[in-house]
Short mmCIF file of C-alpha atoms in Angstrom, two decimals:
data_model
loop_
_atom_site.label_atom_id
_atom_site.label_comp_id
_atom_site.label_asym_id
_atom_site.label_seq_id
_atom_site.Cartn_x
_atom_site.Cartn_y
_atom_site.Cartn_z
CA MET A 1 -9.78 -20.06 -22.63
CA SER A 2 -8.08 -22.57 -20.37
CA SER A 3 -7.87 -21.92 -16.63
CA ARG A 4 -4.10 -22.37 -16.92
CA SER A 5 -2.13 -19.70 -18.69
CA LEU A 6 1.27 -18.41 -19.59
CA PHE A 7 0.61 -15.75 -16.96
CA ASP A 8 -0.13 -17.96 -13.93
CA ASN A 9 3.48 -18.07 -12.70
CA PRO A 10 6.70 -16.12 -13.29
CA THR A 11 8.10 -17.28 -16.59
CA VAL A 12 10.38 -16.20 -19.43
CA PRO A 13 8.57 -17.01 -22.69
CA ARG A 14 9.75 -16.22 -26.16
CA LEU A 15 8.63 -12.97 -27.75
CA LEU A 16 6.73 -14.89 -30.43
CA THR A 17 4.59 -16.53 -27.73
CA VAL A 18 3.80 -13.21 -26.04
CA LEU A 19 2.74 -11.63 -29.32
CA GLU A 20 0.46 -14.57 -30.05
CA GLU A 21 -1.22 -14.05 -26.67
CA VAL A 22 -2.04 -10.49 -27.74
CA ARG A 23 -3.26 -11.57 -31.16
CA SER A 24 -5.52 -14.25 -29.68
CA GLY A 25 -7.10 -11.87 -27.17
CA ASN A 26 -5.56 -13.61 -24.15
CA LEU A 27 -3.48 -10.57 -23.14
CA LEU A 28 -5.39 -7.28 -22.84
CA ILE A 29 -4.29 -3.70 -22.20
CA PRO A 30 -6.61 -1.84 -19.80
CA ASP A 31 -7.43 1.57 -21.20
CA PHE A 32 -6.64 3.45 -18.00
CA GLN A 33 -3.10 3.27 -19.31
CA ARG A 34 -1.85 6.29 -21.25
CA PRO A 35 -2.09 5.93 -25.05
CA PHE A 36 0.87 4.88 -27.13
CA GLU A 37 3.24 7.85 -27.41
CA TRP A 38 6.76 6.60 -28.11
CA ASP A 39 8.61 8.55 -30.78
CA ASP A 40 10.65 7.05 -33.64
CA ASP A 41 13.96 7.07 -31.78
CA ARG A 42 12.65 5.16 -28.77
CA ARG A 43 10.95 2.56 -30.96
CA LEU A 44 14.05 1.98 -33.08
CA LEU A 45 16.26 1.76 -29.98
CA LEU A 46 14.00 -0.92 -28.48
CA LEU A 47 14.07 -2.98 -31.67
CA ASP A 48 17.82 -2.62 -31.86
CA SER A 49 18.12 -3.88 -28.26
CA VAL A 50 16.01 -6.95 -29.07
CA SER A 51 18.04 -7.70 -32.20
CA LYS A 52 21.22 -7.67 -30.10
CA GLY A 53 19.78 -9.76 -27.26
CA MET A 54 19.86 -6.91 -24.75
CA PRO A 55 17.33 -6.91 -21.89
CA ILE A 56 14.34 -4.58 -22.26
CA GLY A 57 12.71 -5.24 -18.87
CA SER A 58 9.83 -7.43 -17.77
CA PHE A 59 6.06 -7.25 -18.29
CA LEU A 60 3.71 -7.07 -15.29
CA VAL A 61 0.50 -9.03 -15.94
CA TRP A 62 -2.61 -9.38 -13.78
CA ARG A 63 -4.82 -12.46 -14.00
CA THR A 64 -8.43 -12.23 -12.84
CA ARG A 65 -11.79 -13.88 -13.30
CA LYS A 66 -13.78 -11.37 -11.25
CA SER A 67 -12.95 -8.07 -12.96
CA GLU A 68 -13.61 -7.16 -16.58
CA LEU A 69 -11.84 -3.91 -17.32
CA LYS A 70 -12.45 -1.79 -20.39
CA SER A 71 -9.47 -2.43 -22.70
CA TYR A 72 -7.92 -0.98 -25.82
CA LYS A 73 -9.53 -2.23 -29.03
CA SER A 74 -6.33 -1.75 -30.99
CA ILE A 75 -2.61 -1.91 -30.41
CA GLY A 76 -0.53 0.51 -32.43
CA PRO A 77 -2.12 0.66 -35.90
CA PHE A 78 -3.79 -2.75 -35.60
CA LYS A 79 -7.33 -3.58 -34.60
CA LEU A 80 -7.76 -6.42 -32.09
CA ASP A 81 -10.84 -8.36 -33.10
CA LYS A 82 -10.67 -11.22 -30.61
CA GLU A 83 -11.88 -10.82 -27.04
CA PRO A 84 -12.08 -13.34 -24.20
CA VAL A 85 -15.41 -14.98 -23.49
CA GLU A 86 -17.41 -13.31 -20.72
CA GLY A 87 -16.68 -14.91 -17.34
CA GLU A 88 -13.39 -16.47 -18.43
CA VAL A 89 -10.06 -15.66 -16.79
CA ARG A 90 -8.51 -12.50 -18.25
CA SER A 91 -4.91 -11.32 -18.36
CA TYR A 92 -4.22 -7.58 -18.24
CA LEU A 93 -0.89 -5.95 -19.02
CA LEU A 94 -0.12 -3.46 -16.22
CA ASP A 95 3.39 -2.47 -17.25
CA GLY A 96 4.95 -2.65 -20.71
CA HIS A 97 2.32 -1.03 -22.95
CA GLN A 98 4.78 1.15 -24.92
CA ARG A 99 7.25 -1.70 -25.41
CA LEU A 100 4.64 -4.30 -26.33
CA THR A 101 2.93 -1.96 -28.79
CA THR A 102 6.27 -1.25 -30.47
CA LEU A 103 7.11 -4.93 -30.83
CA PHE A 104 3.64 -6.08 -31.86
CA SER A 105 3.21 -3.33 -34.45
CA ALA A 106 6.66 -3.76 -35.96
CA LEU A 107 6.42 -7.57 -36.20
CA THR A 108 2.81 -7.88 -37.41
CA GLU A 109 1.77 -8.05 -41.05
CA THR A 110 0.40 -4.71 -42.24
CA THR A 111 -2.75 -6.07 -43.90
CA THR A 112 -4.86 -5.25 -40.82
CA ILE A 113 -3.80 -1.65 -40.27
CA SER A 114 -6.55 0.50 -38.74
CA PRO A 115 -6.82 3.70 -40.85
CA GLU A 116 -7.76 5.89 -37.86
CA ASN A 117 -4.50 4.98 -36.12
CA ASN A 118 -1.92 6.25 -38.59
CA ALA A 119 -0.24 9.05 -36.62
CA VAL A 120 2.86 6.92 -35.93
CA ARG A 121 5.06 5.71 -38.77
CA TRP A 122 4.83 2.03 -39.65
CA PRO A 123 6.14 -0.31 -40.97
CA VAL A 124 9.70 -0.60 -39.68
CA TYR A 125 12.50 -1.89 -41.89
CA TYR A 126 15.97 -3.29 -41.27
CA ASP A 127 18.70 -2.46 -43.78
CA LEU A 128 20.54 -5.73 -44.30
CA SER A 129 23.39 -3.91 -46.07
CA ALA A 130 24.12 -1.58 -43.11
CA ASN A 131 27.55 -1.75 -41.52
CA ARG A 132 27.92 -3.02 -37.96
CA ASN A 133 28.11 0.46 -36.38
CA GLU A 134 25.32 2.00 -38.48
CA GLN A 135 21.66 2.36 -37.49
CA ALA A 136 20.05 -0.46 -39.46
CA PHE A 137 16.44 -0.01 -38.32
CA THR A 138 14.65 2.63 -40.33
CA PHE A 139 11.38 3.89 -41.82
CA ARG A 140 10.37 4.51 -45.40
CA ARG A 141 10.73 8.16 -46.39
CA GLY A 142 7.68 9.61 -48.09
CA ARG A 143 6.51 7.56 -51.06
CA ALA A 144 9.95 6.33 -52.01
CA ALA A 145 10.12 2.56 -52.45
CA PRO A 146 12.26 0.74 -49.85
CA LYS A 147 15.64 -0.49 -50.98
CA PRO A 148 15.85 -4.16 -51.99
CA THR A 149 18.00 -4.81 -48.91
CA TRP A 150 15.39 -3.37 -46.54
CA VAL A 151 13.54 -6.24 -44.92
CA PRO A 152 10.19 -5.30 -43.34
CA LEU A 153 10.15 -6.57 -39.76
CA SER A 154 6.61 -7.86 -40.33
CA VAL A 155 8.01 -10.83 -42.32
CA LEU A 156 10.53 -11.96 -39.68
CA LEU A 157 8.03 -14.10 -37.73
CA ALA A 158 6.10 -15.23 -40.85
CA PRO A 159 8.05 -18.18 -42.37
CA ARG A 160 6.54 -18.05 -45.87
CA GLU A 161 6.96 -14.30 -46.25
CA LEU A 162 10.51 -14.48 -44.91
CA TYR A 163 11.40 -17.27 -47.32
CA ALA A 164 9.98 -15.29 -50.25
CA PHE A 165 12.00 -12.24 -49.24
CA GLN A 166 15.20 -14.26 -48.86
CA LYS A 167 14.64 -15.93 -52.23
CA GLY A 168 14.29 -12.51 -53.83
CA LEU A 169 17.63 -11.49 -52.33
CA MET A 170 19.35 -14.63 -53.54
CA ASP A 171 17.93 -14.20 -57.03
CA LYS A 172 19.76 -10.85 -57.04
CA GLY A 173 22.95 -12.50 -55.81
CA LEU A 174 22.64 -10.94 -52.34
CA PHE A 175 23.49 -14.13 -50.41
CA ARG A 176 25.12 -12.33 -47.48
CA GLU A 177 22.02 -10.20 -46.99
CA ALA A 178 19.79 -13.31 -47.15
CA GLU A 179 21.84 -14.88 -44.35
CA ARG A 180 21.56 -11.70 -42.29
CA ALA A 181 17.77 -11.79 -42.72
CA GLU A 182 17.73 -15.34 -41.33
CA ALA A 183 19.91 -14.34 -38.37
CA LEU A 184 17.73 -11.30 -37.63
CA ALA A 185 14.57 -13.42 -37.71
CA ASN A 186 16.11 -15.91 -35.28
CA ALA A 187 17.12 -13.10 -32.94
CA PHE A 188 13.49 -11.98 -32.66
CA LYS A 189 12.07 -15.53 -32.57
CA ASP A 190 14.40 -16.61 -29.76
CA TYR A 191 14.20 -13.41 -27.71
CA GLN A 192 12.75 -13.97 -24.24
CA ILE A 193 10.85 -11.52 -22.04
CA PRO A 194 10.27 -12.10 -18.29
CA ILE A 195 6.59 -12.15 -17.30
CA ILE A 196 5.80 -11.20 -13.70
CA PRO A 197 2.24 -12.22 -12.72
CA LEU A 198 0.16 -10.35 -10.17
CA VAL A 199 -2.01 -12.91 -8.40
CA THR A 200 -4.94 -11.22 -6.65
CA ASP A 201 -8.61 -10.41 -7.15
CA ASP A 202 -8.33 -7.16 -5.18
CA LEU A 203 -8.64 -4.31 -7.72
CA ASP A 204 -7.23 -1.82 -5.20
CA VAL A 205 -4.01 -3.83 -4.98
CA VAL A 206 -3.85 -4.00 -8.77
CA THR A 207 -4.33 -0.27 -9.36
CA ASP A 208 -1.91 0.54 -6.54
CA SER A 209 0.69 -1.67 -8.24
CA PHE A 210 -0.01 0.05 -11.54
CA VAL A 211 0.44 3.52 -10.01
CA ARG A 212 3.67 2.58 -8.22
CA VAL A 213 5.22 1.02 -11.30
CA ASN A 214 4.24 3.90 -13.55
CA ASN A 215 5.44 6.57 -11.14
CA GLN A 216 8.93 5.53 -12.15
CA GLY A 217 10.58 6.80 -15.33
CA LYS A 218 8.55 9.19 -17.46
CA PRO A 219 5.68 10.64 -15.39
CA MET A 220 2.17 9.86 -16.52
CA GLN A 221 -0.60 12.41 -16.64
CA GLU A 222 -2.27 12.56 -13.25
CA THR A 223 -5.62 11.75 -14.79
CA HIS A 224 -4.29 8.34 -15.87
CA MET A 225 -3.16 7.68 -12.30
CA ILE A 226 -6.43 8.83 -10.75
CA ARG A 227 -8.33 6.85 -13.35
CA ALA A 228 -6.46 3.70 -12.34
CA LEU A 229 -7.01 4.30 -8.62
CA SER A 230 -10.73 4.95 -9.07
CA TYR A 231 -11.35 2.51 -11.90
CA SER A 232 -13.77 0.31 -10.01
CA SER A 233 -16.18 3.22 -9.44
CA MET A 234 -15.46 6.00 -11.92
CA ASP A 235 -13.75 6.76 -15.21
CA ILE A 236 -12.37 10.26 -14.58
CA ARG A 237 -11.02 10.78 -18.10
CA GLU A 238 -14.41 9.93 -19.57
CA LYS A 239 -16.00 12.48 -17.23
CA LEU A 240 -13.50 15.13 -18.32
CA ASN A 241 -13.98 14.27 -21.99
CA GLN A 242 -17.72 14.79 -21.58
CA ILE A 243 -17.08 18.22 -20.05
CA ARG A 244 -14.77 19.13 -22.93
CA GLN A 245 -17.33 18.03 -25.49
CA ARG A 246 -19.92 20.29 -23.93
CA LEU A 247 -17.42 23.18 -23.85
CA ALA A 248 -16.56 22.67 -27.52
CA PRO A 249 -19.10 25.24 -28.80
CA LEU A 250 -17.28 27.81 -26.66
CA GLY A 251 -13.87 26.89 -28.16
CA TRP A 252 -12.51 24.95 -25.17
CA SER A 253 -12.58 21.35 -26.39
CA GLU A 254 -8.79 21.12 -26.05
CA LEU A 255 -8.58 22.21 -22.42
CA GLU A 256 -5.96 19.97 -20.77
CA ASP A 257 -6.79 17.40 -18.13
CA GLN A 258 -4.29 18.96 -15.75
CA VAL A 259 -6.33 22.17 -15.49
CA PHE A 260 -9.29 20.15 -14.24
CA VAL A 261 -7.07 18.13 -11.89
CA ASN A 262 -5.53 21.27 -10.41
CA THR A 263 -8.98 22.82 -10.01
CA LEU A 264 -10.13 19.78 -8.06
CA LYS A 265 -7.01 20.02 -5.91
CA ALA A 266 -7.79 23.66 -5.23
CA ARG A 267 -11.33 22.68 -4.29
CA TRP A 268 -10.03 20.52 -1.43
CA GLU A 269 -7.09 22.85 -0.65
CA LEU A 270 -4.52 20.26 -1.67
CA ASP A 271 -1.00 21.30 -2.65
CA ILE A 272 -1.11 21.87 -6.42
CA TYR A 273 2.41 20.55 -6.95
CA LYS A 274 2.90 17.99 -4.19
CA ALA A 275 -0.50 16.33 -3.75
CA GLY A 276 -0.50 13.06 -5.65
CA PRO A 277 -3.24 11.14 -7.42
CA ARG A 278 -3.99 9.07 -4.33
CA GLU A 279 -4.83 12.11 -2.19
CA LEU A 280 -7.16 13.50 -4.81
CA ASN A 281 -8.77 10.12 -5.34
CA ASP A 282 -9.38 9.83 -1.59
CA HIS A 283 -11.44 13.02 -1.72
CA LEU A 284 -13.27 11.90 -4.85
CA SER A 285 -14.11 8.53 -3.31
CA ARG A 286 -15.79 10.25 -0.35
CA SER A 287 -17.82 12.61 -2.53
CA ASP A 288 -20.86 12.54 -4.76
CA LYS A 289 -18.90 12.27 -7.99
CA ASN A 290 -21.75 13.28 -10.26
CA PHE A 291 -22.23 16.44 -8.23
CA ILE A 292 -18.48 17.20 -8.22
CA PHE A 293 -18.16 16.96 -11.99
CA ASP A 294 -21.44 18.75 -12.70
CA GLU A 295 -20.23 21.56 -10.46
CA LEU A 296 -16.82 21.56 -12.18
CA GLU A 297 -18.46 21.81 -15.59
CA ALA A 298 -20.81 24.63 -14.54
CA ASN A 299 -18.03 26.72 -12.99
CA THR A 300 -15.66 26.09 -15.89
CA ARG A 301 -18.36 27.16 -18.33
CA GLN A 302 -18.95 30.38 -16.39
CA ALA A 303 -15.19 31.01 -16.24
CA VAL A 304 -14.57 30.60 -19.97
CA GLN A 305 -17.63 32.70 -20.79
CA PHE A 306 -16.09 35.47 -18.73
CA LEU A 307 -12.69 35.01 -20.42
CA ALA A 308 -14.40 35.37 -23.79
CA THR A 309 -15.25 38.96 -22.81
CA CYS A 310 -11.49 39.54 -22.47
CA GLY A 311 -10.82 38.10 -25.92
CA VAL A 312 -9.69 34.67 -24.67
CA GLY A 313 -11.54 32.32 -27.00
CA GLY A 314 -9.79 29.06 -26.11
CA PRO A 315 -6.92 27.48 -24.19
CA ARG A 316 -4.20 28.47 -26.70
CA SER A 317 -4.63 32.17 -25.92
CA LEU A 318 -4.99 31.75 -22.15
CA PRO A 319 -1.98 33.52 -20.57
CA TYR A 320 -1.80 31.25 -17.49
CA ALA A 321 -3.59 27.99 -16.77
CA TYR A 322 -3.54 28.94 -13.09
CA GLN A 323 -5.61 32.02 -13.86
CA LEU A 324 -8.37 29.72 -15.05
CA VAL A 325 -7.95 27.46 -12.00
CA ALA A 326 -8.24 30.48 -9.69
CA ILE A 327 -11.32 31.83 -11.49
CA ILE A 328 -13.12 28.47 -11.49
CA GLU A 329 -12.48 27.93 -7.78
CA ALA A 330 -13.46 31.48 -6.86
CA LEU A 331 -16.72 31.06 -8.78
CA ARG A 332 -17.40 27.79 -6.98
CA ARG A 333 -17.05 29.50 -3.61
CA ILE A 334 -19.29 32.40 -4.62
CA THR A 335 -22.02 29.96 -5.79
CA ARG A 336 -23.88 32.56 -7.89
CA HIS A 337 -23.40 34.49 -11.10
CA LEU A 338 -21.25 37.58 -10.89
CA SER A 339 -22.70 41.07 -10.69
CA PRO A 340 -21.49 43.76 -13.14
CA SER A 341 -19.16 45.22 -10.50
CA GLN A 342 -17.70 41.79 -9.75
CA LYS A 343 -17.14 41.15 -13.45
CA GLU A 344 -15.30 44.47 -13.73
CA ALA A 345 -13.10 43.60 -10.74
CA LEU A 346 -12.38 40.19 -12.27
CA ARG A 347 -11.56 41.83 -15.61
CA ILE A 348 -8.99 44.12 -14.00
CA TRP A 349 -7.55 41.21 -11.98
CA PHE A 350 -7.17 39.11 -15.14
CA TRP A 351 -5.44 41.79 -17.18
CA ALA A 352 -3.25 42.95 -14.28
CA THR A 353 -2.00 39.44 -13.47
CA THR A 354 -1.39 38.91 -17.18
CA TYR A 355 0.55 42.10 -17.89
CA THR A 356 2.70 41.78 -14.75
CA GLY A 357 3.52 38.08 -15.21
CA TYR A 358 2.02 37.40 -11.79
CA PHE A 359 1.75 33.63 -12.19
CA THR A 360 5.22 33.08 -13.65
CA GLY A 361 7.15 30.67 -11.41
CA ILE A 362 4.44 30.86 -8.77
CA THR A 363 4.70 28.55 -5.74
CA SER A 364 1.89 26.29 -4.56
CA ASN A 365 1.36 28.46 -1.46
CA ARG A 366 1.01 31.57 -3.61
CA ILE A 367 -1.44 29.77 -5.88
CA ARG A 368 -3.58 28.99 -2.84
CA ASP A 369 -3.22 32.58 -1.63
CA SER A 370 -4.11 33.99 -5.06
CA ILE A 371 -7.35 31.98 -5.07
CA ASP A 372 -8.23 33.24 -1.58
CA ASP A 373 -7.36 36.81 -2.61
CA LEU A 374 -9.51 36.62 -5.74
CA PHE A 375 -12.45 35.31 -3.74
CA HIS A 376 -12.17 38.21 -1.30
CA ILE A 377 -11.71 40.71 -4.14
CA LEU A 378 -15.00 39.56 -5.62
CA THR A 379 -16.95 39.31 -2.36
CA ASP A 380 -15.49 42.06 -0.13
CA ASN A 381 -15.20 44.89 -2.66
CA LEU A 382 -11.39 44.98 -2.33
CA SER A 383 -8.93 46.41 -4.85
CA PRO A 384 -8.68 44.01 -7.81
CA LEU A 385 -4.89 44.39 -7.75
CA PRO A 386 -3.27 41.78 -5.47
CA VAL A 387 -1.17 43.32 -2.68
CA ASP A 388 2.01 41.58 -3.85
CA LEU A 389 1.48 42.49 -7.51
CA SER A 390 4.27 44.41 -9.24
CA ARG A 391 2.83 47.60 -10.69
CA GLN A 392 5.44 48.22 -13.40
CA VAL A 393 4.92 46.92 -16.94
CA GLN A 394 7.71 46.84 -19.49
CA PRO A 395 7.15 47.49 -23.21
CA LEU A 396 7.01 44.56 -25.61
CA GLU A 397 10.29 44.68 -27.54
CA ASN A 398 10.07 41.36 -29.39
CA PHE A 399 6.98 39.33 -30.20
CA ASN A 400 7.04 35.67 -29.17
CA PHE A 401 3.62 34.14 -28.64
CA ASN A 402 5.01 31.71 -26.06
CA SER A 403 5.59 34.63 -23.69
CA THR A 404 2.72 35.91 -21.58
CA ARG A 405 3.60 39.51 -22.44
CA SER A 406 3.10 38.71 -26.14
CA LYS A 407 -0.20 36.95 -25.43
CA ALA A 408 -1.36 40.11 -23.64
CA PHE A 409 -0.45 42.14 -26.74
CA ALA A 410 -2.30 39.72 -29.06
CA LEU A 411 -5.40 39.76 -26.85
CA LEU A 412 -5.35 43.56 -26.81
CA LEU A 413 -5.30 43.55 -30.62
CA VAL A 414 -8.35 41.30 -30.64
CA ASN A 415 -10.17 43.60 -28.25
CA GLN A 416 -9.61 46.57 -30.57
CA ILE A 417 -11.98 44.99 -33.11
CA LYS A 418 -15.20 46.93 -32.60
CA GLU A 419 -17.59 44.70 -34.52
CA LYS A 420 -18.76 42.00 -32.11
CA GLY A 421 -19.05 39.25 -34.71
CA PHE A 422 -15.55 39.81 -36.11
CA ARG A 423 -14.12 40.12 -32.59
CA GLU A 424 -15.66 36.89 -31.33
CA ARG A 425 -14.65 34.91 -34.42
CA THR A 426 -11.10 36.24 -34.25
CA ALA A 427 -10.85 35.51 -30.53
CA ARG A 428 -12.07 31.97 -31.16
CA ILE A 429 -9.46 31.36 -33.86
CA LEU A 430 -6.71 32.74 -31.61
CA GLY A 431 -7.86 30.58 -28.71
CA ILE A 432 -7.97 27.42 -30.78
CA THR A 433 -4.89 27.81 -33.00
CA GLY A 434 -2.64 30.05 -30.90
CA SER A 435 0.45 31.51 -32.56
CA SER A 436 -0.64 30.57 -36.10
CA ALA A 437 -3.46 33.13 -35.80
CA VAL A 438 -0.99 35.98 -35.20
CA GLU A 439 0.25 36.73 -38.70
CA ARG A 440 2.74 39.21 -40.12
CA LEU A 441 1.21 42.29 -41.72
CA PHE A 442 4.11 42.40 -44.17
CA PRO A 443 5.29 38.80 -44.75
CA GLU A 444 8.79 39.91 -45.78
CA GLU A 445 9.36 41.99 -42.62
CA ALA A 446 10.65 40.80 -39.24
CA SER A 447 8.38 38.38 -37.38
CA GLU A 448 9.59 39.54 -33.96
CA ASP A 449 8.46 43.14 -34.55
CA PRO A 450 5.18 43.61 -32.60
CA ALA A 451 4.13 46.36 -35.03
CA ASN A 452 4.24 43.79 -37.84
CA ARG A 453 1.80 41.46 -36.10
CA VAL A 454 -1.96 41.27 -36.62
CA VAL A 455 -4.64 38.88 -35.39
CA ALA A 456 -7.01 38.53 -38.31
CA LEU A 457 -9.22 35.94 -39.96
CA SER A 458 -7.57 34.41 -43.02
CA ASP A 459 -9.94 36.04 -45.53
CA GLU A 460 -9.54 39.40 -43.80
CA LEU A 461 -5.74 39.09 -43.71
CA GLY A 462 -5.51 38.86 -47.48
CA ARG A 463 -7.59 42.00 -47.92
CA LEU A 464 -5.61 43.82 -45.24
CA ARG A 465 -2.26 43.07 -46.88
CA LYS A 466 -3.62 44.16 -50.24
CA VAL A 467 -4.86 47.50 -48.87
CA VAL A 468 -1.57 48.42 -47.16
CA THR A 469 0.36 47.82 -50.37
CA GLN A 470 -1.99 49.40 -52.89
CA ASN A 471 -1.17 52.74 -54.50
CA LYS A 472 -4.53 54.48 -54.43
CA PRO A 473 -6.71 56.48 -52.03
CA LEU A 474 -8.55 54.63 -49.28
CA SER A 475 -12.21 53.80 -49.75
CA GLU A 476 -14.54 53.93 -46.77
CA SER A 477 -14.63 50.13 -46.46
CA ASN A 478 -10.83 49.85 -46.67
CA SER A 479 -10.45 52.57 -44.05
CA ALA A 480 -12.76 50.58 -41.76
CA LEU A 481 -10.69 47.46 -42.43
CA LEU A 482 -7.47 49.22 -41.35
CA SER A 483 -9.10 50.55 -38.20
CA ARG A 484 -10.45 47.09 -37.35
CA TYR A 485 -6.91 45.70 -37.22
CA SER A 486 -5.21 48.68 -35.59
CA VAL A 487 -3.46 50.02 -38.68
CA PRO A 488 -3.45 53.86 -38.56
CA THR A 489 -5.49 55.28 -41.42
CA ASP A 490 -3.61 58.59 -41.30
CA SER A 491 -0.58 56.71 -42.63
CA ALA A 492 -2.45 56.03 -45.87
CA PRO A 493 -0.32 58.50 -47.87
CA LEU A 494 2.68 56.38 -46.92
CA PHE A 495 1.17 53.39 -48.71
CA ARG A 496 2.13 55.05 -51.99
CA VAL A 497 5.75 55.23 -50.81
CA ARG A 498 5.71 51.43 -50.73
CA ASP A 499 8.12 51.35 -47.75
CA PRO A 500 6.67 49.08 -45.01
CA GLN A 501 9.05 50.52 -42.42
CA TYR A 502 7.26 53.88 -42.53
CA ILE A 503 3.92 52.20 -41.99
CA LEU A 504 5.26 49.97 -39.22
CA GLU A 505 6.77 52.94 -37.41
CA GLU A 506 3.42 54.75 -37.50
CA ARG A 507 1.67 51.63 -36.22
CA ARG A 508 4.32 51.10 -33.54
CA LEU A 509 3.67 54.55 -32.10
CA MET A 510 -0.08 54.04 -32.19
CA LEU A 511 0.05 50.62 -30.51
CA SER A 512 2.48 51.83 -27.84
CA ALA A 513 0.15 54.70 -26.91
CA LEU A 514 -2.85 52.37 -26.98
CA GLU A 515 -1.22 49.84 -24.67
CA ALA A 516 0.07 52.52 -22.30
CA ARG A 517 -3.45 53.94 -21.86
CA PHE A 518 -4.90 50.47 -21.31
CA ILE A 519 -2.28 49.62 -18.69
CA LYS A 520 -2.80 52.92 -16.85
CA ASP A 521 -6.54 52.29 -16.76
CA LEU A 522 -5.79 49.02 -14.92
CA GLY A 523 -3.99 50.98 -12.20
CA LEU A 524 -0.56 49.85 -13.37
CA ASP A 525 2.51 51.85 -14.42
CA PRO A 526 3.57 51.48 -18.08
CA TYR A 527 7.35 51.89 -18.08
CA PHE A 528 7.43 53.13 -21.68
#
């Protein structure tokens, strides 16, 4: 690679030139940037802007010989095989990843598509027969063949392919469309994009620029920001991915980065909402990072093992992420495994804060206070019910898994399964898949009716539905099946009536009484 580059000075090159820099390996995308995530509408709008000569903003590029950052090996659905020679000057794109990926992927021939990167729809077409005010950029629908007037954007910058496409149009007498294809190709060929170079070998200046630029517009995940700020010494997302991988056997491989970030903020008593990536990175930079993340993993493991005893088998069934943050931080402060009495206090605290919606709309000060309160509850033998906790619990009128009250109901159903193996497997499925694990007992009846909801393994669900609709006496095994999933066995005679509403009413009464007793045992007041 030459020591002189397109990216040495501010310039306004043509789009074709910029794309060639990517293809040749001269322009790299550091992987501390968030992955490509633009939806169809944003991609089509960008392409439409380019076709009409509208500005789409500049690209910020950093040139360096000293730093070799880990970079993406693909862009969109395409593998990038070429890399710069070690020790040569490298150019890194610091702002413009989403835009560049959209343009490169749409305008590149599809013969090099990477099969593991097929979540986003490609290729993009332009309907040459569209009227002026119609959306001309589009995608192929299903397996339907594109219309003859749909030109794939991948041929626009490839002269031979474009000529062949135009010739095909003219052979069909579509001369106007052939001319439009030529005009569209010229619009993309002649489009210019400002390149702003960042001239420095100071990685701190570079990552600071990256953070400032990307704090504008759509917010990035904090882990991407922290990763950029700490890139010279630590890859925080890789650390968190390693923790998740080791938590996978427990069902927590999908735990979000933000839970870990907030837990680290709590560790250093930073404001959960207001403290930015730089403040957290300052603490990390002054710490033994291996110790910090080993400690985070150990305390998270202990926390999710406790939650499993409450039927929470994964992040999808966790009522509040801040409950987990509070538990992890409290365990860190205690520094030892919990005694049976401490586990019981923590169990009551978890269920009480769940049933009362304690963490709904909670402020950062209250989050900090709740962590302090939980620590003192576990170490000073205090009441497990926070002082400011509302004691009254309303009945569940309508089931909606997105509500915490419904999650509490689903978790209670899981905990009614007496057989440990069935209970743990069911809790794991609920924690991993969330709402899809809470099925209707009678598929034709209302989904919002709590009495019509069961949390059951798929093979068990089929048997359960068959038993409640069969017209014959219950066997011992079928009776056990009904009890396992909180269907009253004394309503068995009603099965012969074949009216689900009778059965649901019996189950509604049973579940209401069950929940009321459970809530009272927590020291709360069931208002039903």
